[in-house]
mmCIF file of C-alpha atoms in Angstrom:
data_model
loop_
_atom_site.group_PDB
_atom_site.id
_atom_site.type_symbol
_atom_site.label_atom_id
_atom_site.label_comp_id
_atom_site.label_asym_id
_atom_site.label_seq_id
_atom_site.Cartn_x
_atom_site.Cartn_y
_atom_site.Cartn_z
ATOM 1 C CA MET A 1 -22.336 -6.461 11.066
ATOM 2 C CA THR A 2 -21.652 -3.029 12.534
ATOM 3 C CA LYS A 3 -21.240 0.083 10.407
ATOM 4 C CA GLU A 4 -17.656 0.400 11.678
ATOM 5 C CA LEU A 5 -16.794 -3.129 10.540
ATOM 6 C CA SER A 6 -18.542 -2.558 7.217
ATOM 7 C CA ASN A 7 -16.433 0.583 6.659
ATOM 8 C CA TYR A 8 -13.236 -1.307 7.456
ATOM 9 C CA LEU A 9 -14.163 -4.161 5.116
ATOM 10 C CA THR A 10 -14.705 -1.595 2.362
ATOM 11 C CA LYS A 11 -11.204 -0.239 3.019
ATOM 12 C CA ILE A 12 -9.776 -3.765 2.843
ATOM 13 C CA ASP A 13 -11.548 -4.318 -0.467
ATOM 14 C CA GLU A 14 -10.088 -1.063 -1.810
ATOM 15 C CA VAL A 15 -6.478 -1.950 -0.940
ATOM 16 C CA LEU A 16 -6.883 -5.489 -2.290
ATOM 17 C CA LYS A 17 -8.133 -4.056 -5.599
ATOM 18 C CA ARG A 18 -5.064 -1.822 -5.717
ATOM 19 C CA LEU A 19 -2.809 -4.835 -5.046
ATOM 20 C CA GLU A 20 -4.582 -6.792 -7.774
ATOM 21 C CA ILE A 21 -3.792 -4.099 -10.340
ATOM 22 C CA LYS A 22 -0.102 -4.322 -9.395
ATOM 23 C CA ILE A 23 0.115 -8.077 -10.080
ATOM 24 C CA GLU A 24 0.809 -7.403 -13.775
ATOM 25 C CA ARG A 25 4.115 -5.795 -12.795
ATOM 26 C CA TYR A 26 5.105 -8.381 -10.186
ATOM 27 C CA GLU A 27 8.623 -8.797 -11.607
ATOM 28 C CA MET A 28 9.474 -5.101 -11.512
ATOM 29 C CA LEU A 29 12.441 -4.294 -9.288
ATOM 30 C CA ASN A 30 14.230 -1.084 -8.381
ATOM 31 C CA PRO A 31 17.096 -1.712 -5.914
ATOM 32 C CA LYS A 32 17.273 2.026 -5.101
ATOM 33 C CA ILE A 33 13.790 1.745 -3.609
ATOM 34 C CA SER A 34 13.590 -1.849 -2.351
ATOM 35 C CA ALA A 35 15.780 -4.946 -2.375
ATOM 36 C CA VAL A 36 12.774 -7.031 -3.445
ATOM 37 C CA ASN A 37 10.364 -6.878 -6.375
ATOM 38 C CA VAL A 38 6.722 -5.804 -6.606
ATOM 39 C CA GLY A 39 5.552 -9.423 -6.334
ATOM 40 C CA TRP A 40 7.301 -9.800 -2.976
ATOM 41 C CA HIS A 41 5.476 -6.738 -1.583
ATOM 42 C CA ILE A 42 2.133 -8.099 -2.814
ATOM 43 C CA GLU A 43 2.805 -11.569 -1.380
ATOM 44 C CA HIS A 44 3.933 -10.112 1.961
ATOM 45 C CA SER A 45 0.827 -7.929 2.225
ATOM 46 C CA LEU A 46 -1.431 -10.921 1.555
ATOM 47 C CA MET A 47 0.495 -13.032 4.074
ATOM 48 C CA VAL A 48 -0.098 -10.389 6.754
ATOM 49 C CA PHE A 49 -3.855 -10.448 6.110
ATOM 50 C CA ASP A 50 -3.867 -14.269 6.214
ATOM 51 C CA GLU A 51 -1.808 -14.579 9.384
ATOM 52 C CA TYR A 52 -3.706 -11.901 11.275
ATOM 53 C CA ILE A 53 -7.056 -13.430 10.385
ATOM 54 C CA ASP A 54 -5.755 -16.767 11.702
ATOM 55 C CA PHE A 55 -4.477 -15.068 14.871
ATOM 56 C CA LEU A 56 -7.806 -13.297 15.387
ATOM 57 C CA THR A 57 -9.765 -16.500 14.838
ATOM 58 C CA ASN A 58 -7.665 -18.424 17.347
ATOM 59 C CA SER A 59 -7.317 -15.732 20.011
ATOM 60 C CA ASN A 60 -8.846 -16.156 23.443
ATOM 61 C CA PRO A 61 -10.494 -12.877 24.489
ATOM 62 C CA LYS A 62 -9.937 -13.795 28.144
ATOM 63 C CA ASN A 63 -6.201 -13.291 27.582
ATOM 64 C CA TYR A 64 -6.563 -9.741 26.254
ATOM 65 C CA LYS A 65 -4.858 -7.148 28.430
ATOM 66 C CA GLY A 66 -5.256 -3.773 26.762
ATOM 67 C CA LYS A 67 -2.084 -1.837 27.551
ATOM 68 C CA PHE A 68 -1.039 1.573 26.337
ATOM 69 C CA ASN A 69 1.572 1.498 23.577
ATOM 70 C CA PHE A 70 2.828 4.836 22.259
ATOM 71 C CA ILE A 71 4.084 3.485 18.911
ATOM 72 C CA LYS A 72 0.748 1.732 18.314
ATOM 73 C CA LEU A 73 -1.090 4.964 19.106
ATOM 74 C CA ILE A 74 1.024 6.973 16.644
ATOM 75 C CA VAL A 75 0.790 4.450 13.777
ATOM 76 C CA LEU A 76 -2.956 3.908 14.174
ATOM 77 C CA ALA A 77 -3.640 7.648 14.547
ATOM 78 C CA THR A 78 -1.469 8.795 11.631
ATOM 79 C CA LYS A 79 -2.084 5.760 9.386
ATOM 80 C CA PHE A 80 1.617 5.958 8.537
ATOM 81 C CA ILE A 81 4.453 3.441 8.820
ATOM 82 C CA PRO A 82 7.915 4.908 8.230
ATOM 83 C CA ARG A 83 10.079 2.991 5.778
ATOM 84 C CA LYS A 84 12.801 0.731 7.122
ATOM 85 C CA TYR A 85 11.468 1.274 10.642
ATOM 86 C CA GLY A 86 10.214 -2.191 11.475
ATOM 87 C CA LYS A 87 11.213 -5.720 10.717
ATOM 88 C CA SER A 88 8.591 -8.335 9.960
ATOM 89 C CA PRO A 89 8.643 -11.665 11.775
ATOM 90 C CA LYS A 90 9.990 -14.490 9.603
ATOM 91 C CA ASN A 91 6.561 -16.134 9.317
ATOM 92 C CA MET A 92 5.306 -12.978 7.561
ATOM 93 C CA LEU A 93 8.045 -12.953 4.911
ATOM 94 C CA PRO A 94 7.757 -14.668 1.528
ATOM 95 C CA LYS A 95 10.208 -17.569 1.648
ATOM 96 C CA ASP A 96 11.372 -17.682 -1.953
ATOM 97 C CA VAL A 97 11.074 -14.749 -4.333
ATOM 98 C CA ILE A 98 11.710 -17.111 -7.263
ATOM 99 C CA GLN A 99 8.425 -18.928 -6.552
ATOM 100 C CA ILE A 100 6.403 -15.713 -6.694
ATOM 101 C CA ASP A 101 4.741 -15.528 -10.086
ATOM 102 C CA LYS A 102 1.594 -14.018 -11.541
ATOM 103 C CA ASN A 103 -0.517 -17.167 -11.109
ATOM 104 C CA ARG A 104 0.628 -17.617 -7.513
ATOM 105 C CA LEU A 105 -0.292 -14.019 -6.687
ATOM 106 C CA ILE A 106 -3.713 -14.300 -8.365
ATOM 107 C CA THR A 107 -4.429 -17.517 -6.449
ATOM 108 C CA HIS A 108 -3.194 -16.092 -3.154
ATOM 109 C CA LEU A 109 -5.291 -12.949 -3.606
ATOM 110 C CA ALA A 110 -8.422 -15.071 -4.174
ATOM 111 C CA GLU A 111 -7.636 -17.156 -1.073
ATOM 112 C CA THR A 112 -7.116 -14.024 1.015
ATOM 113 C CA LYS A 113 -10.423 -12.546 -0.165
ATOM 114 C CA GLN A 114 -12.188 -15.715 0.991
ATOM 115 C CA LYS A 115 -10.415 -15.606 4.337
ATOM 116 C CA ILE A 116 -11.381 -11.965 4.874
ATOM 117 C CA LYS A 117 -15.042 -13.012 4.885
ATOM 118 C CA LYS A 118 -14.344 -14.568 8.311
ATOM 119 C CA LEU A 119 -13.974 -11.061 9.725
ATOM 120 C CA GLU A 120 -17.709 -10.493 9.241
ATOM 121 C CA THR A 121 -18.560 -13.117 11.856
ATOM 122 C CA LEU A 122 -15.729 -12.787 14.373
ATOM 123 C CA PRO A 123 -16.687 -11.538 17.828
ATOM 124 C CA LYS A 124 -15.519 -7.989 18.482
ATOM 125 C CA ASP A 125 -13.398 -9.096 21.463
ATOM 126 C CA LYS A 126 -10.905 -11.083 19.360
ATOM 127 C CA TYR A 127 -7.363 -9.725 19.232
ATOM 128 C CA VAL A 128 -3.845 -10.155 17.811
ATOM 129 C CA ASP A 129 -0.464 -10.076 19.542
ATOM 130 C CA HIS A 130 1.694 -7.738 17.454
ATOM 131 C CA PRO A 131 5.491 -7.854 17.959
ATOM 132 C CA VAL A 132 5.826 -4.053 18.209
ATOM 133 C CA PHE A 133 2.375 -2.755 19.166
ATOM 134 C CA GLY A 134 1.412 -5.391 21.698
ATOM 135 C CA GLN A 135 -2.202 -6.497 21.569
ATOM 136 C CA LEU A 136 -4.477 -5.132 18.844
ATOM 137 C CA THR A 137 -8.253 -5.442 19.052
ATOM 138 C CA LEU A 138 -10.197 -6.763 16.065
ATOM 139 C CA MET A 139 -10.849 -3.249 14.732
ATOM 140 C CA GLN A 140 -7.281 -2.108 15.415
ATOM 141 C CA THR A 141 -5.978 -5.183 13.592
ATOM 142 C CA ILE A 142 -8.116 -4.460 10.551
ATOM 143 C CA ASP A 143 -7.088 -0.793 10.644
ATOM 144 C CA TYR A 144 -3.422 -1.758 10.903
ATOM 145 C CA THR A 145 -3.561 -4.267 8.031
ATOM 146 C CA VAL A 146 -5.037 -1.585 5.769
ATOM 147 C CA THR A 147 -2.322 0.892 6.835
ATOM 148 C CA HIS A 148 0.348 -1.784 6.363
ATOM 149 C CA THR A 149 -0.914 -2.616 2.870
ATOM 150 C CA LYS A 150 -0.989 1.072 1.908
ATOM 151 C CA HIS A 151 2.622 1.310 3.131
ATOM 152 C CA HIS A 152 3.615 -1.465 0.710
ATOM 153 C CA LEU A 153 1.517 0.041 -2.090
ATOM 154 C CA LYS A 154 3.516 3.274 -1.696
ATOM 155 C CA ILE A 155 6.740 1.284 -2.025
ATOM 156 C CA ILE A 156 5.343 -0.482 -5.109
ATOM 157 C CA ASN A 157 4.374 2.871 -6.638
ATOM 158 C CA ASP A 158 7.906 4.160 -6.052
ATOM 159 C CA ILE A 159 9.407 1.024 -7.613
ATOM 160 C CA GLU A 160 7.212 1.586 -10.666
ATOM 161 C CA SER A 161 7.883 5.307 -11.019
ATOM 162 C CA LYS A 162 11.635 5.546 -10.521
#
């Protein structure tokens, strides 16, 4: 494992620990901040990790065509996603908020942690097709998922504090 990958995996571990702490308040809702509760933001963040790991695993490096994308450059460079800017694909959205409970989130977090171990052995030339950014390399995908999770953690913090 490269030092770069090791650093990214440490960052993933850090954001997952922060999500885990938030599970206790999964029912908290503040409509002034978000139309959905804390549990939804946790579930969505875990779903993004899961889906992207699946996409990376199944990608064919021969199909990668690295193209310049200004929005991707800005988000990856600034590590910032503006609120209400993007819209997630339906497969990345929790289907039923009612089914999100503490046990479900704890189980999903454990499953995601197991799945993340796959990143240690994936070839560096794997990639993801992102709906806004185009193709993301393995390292860009990991970087983006950390940034994306931090974005949702900020929303969760605002839900909790207001």
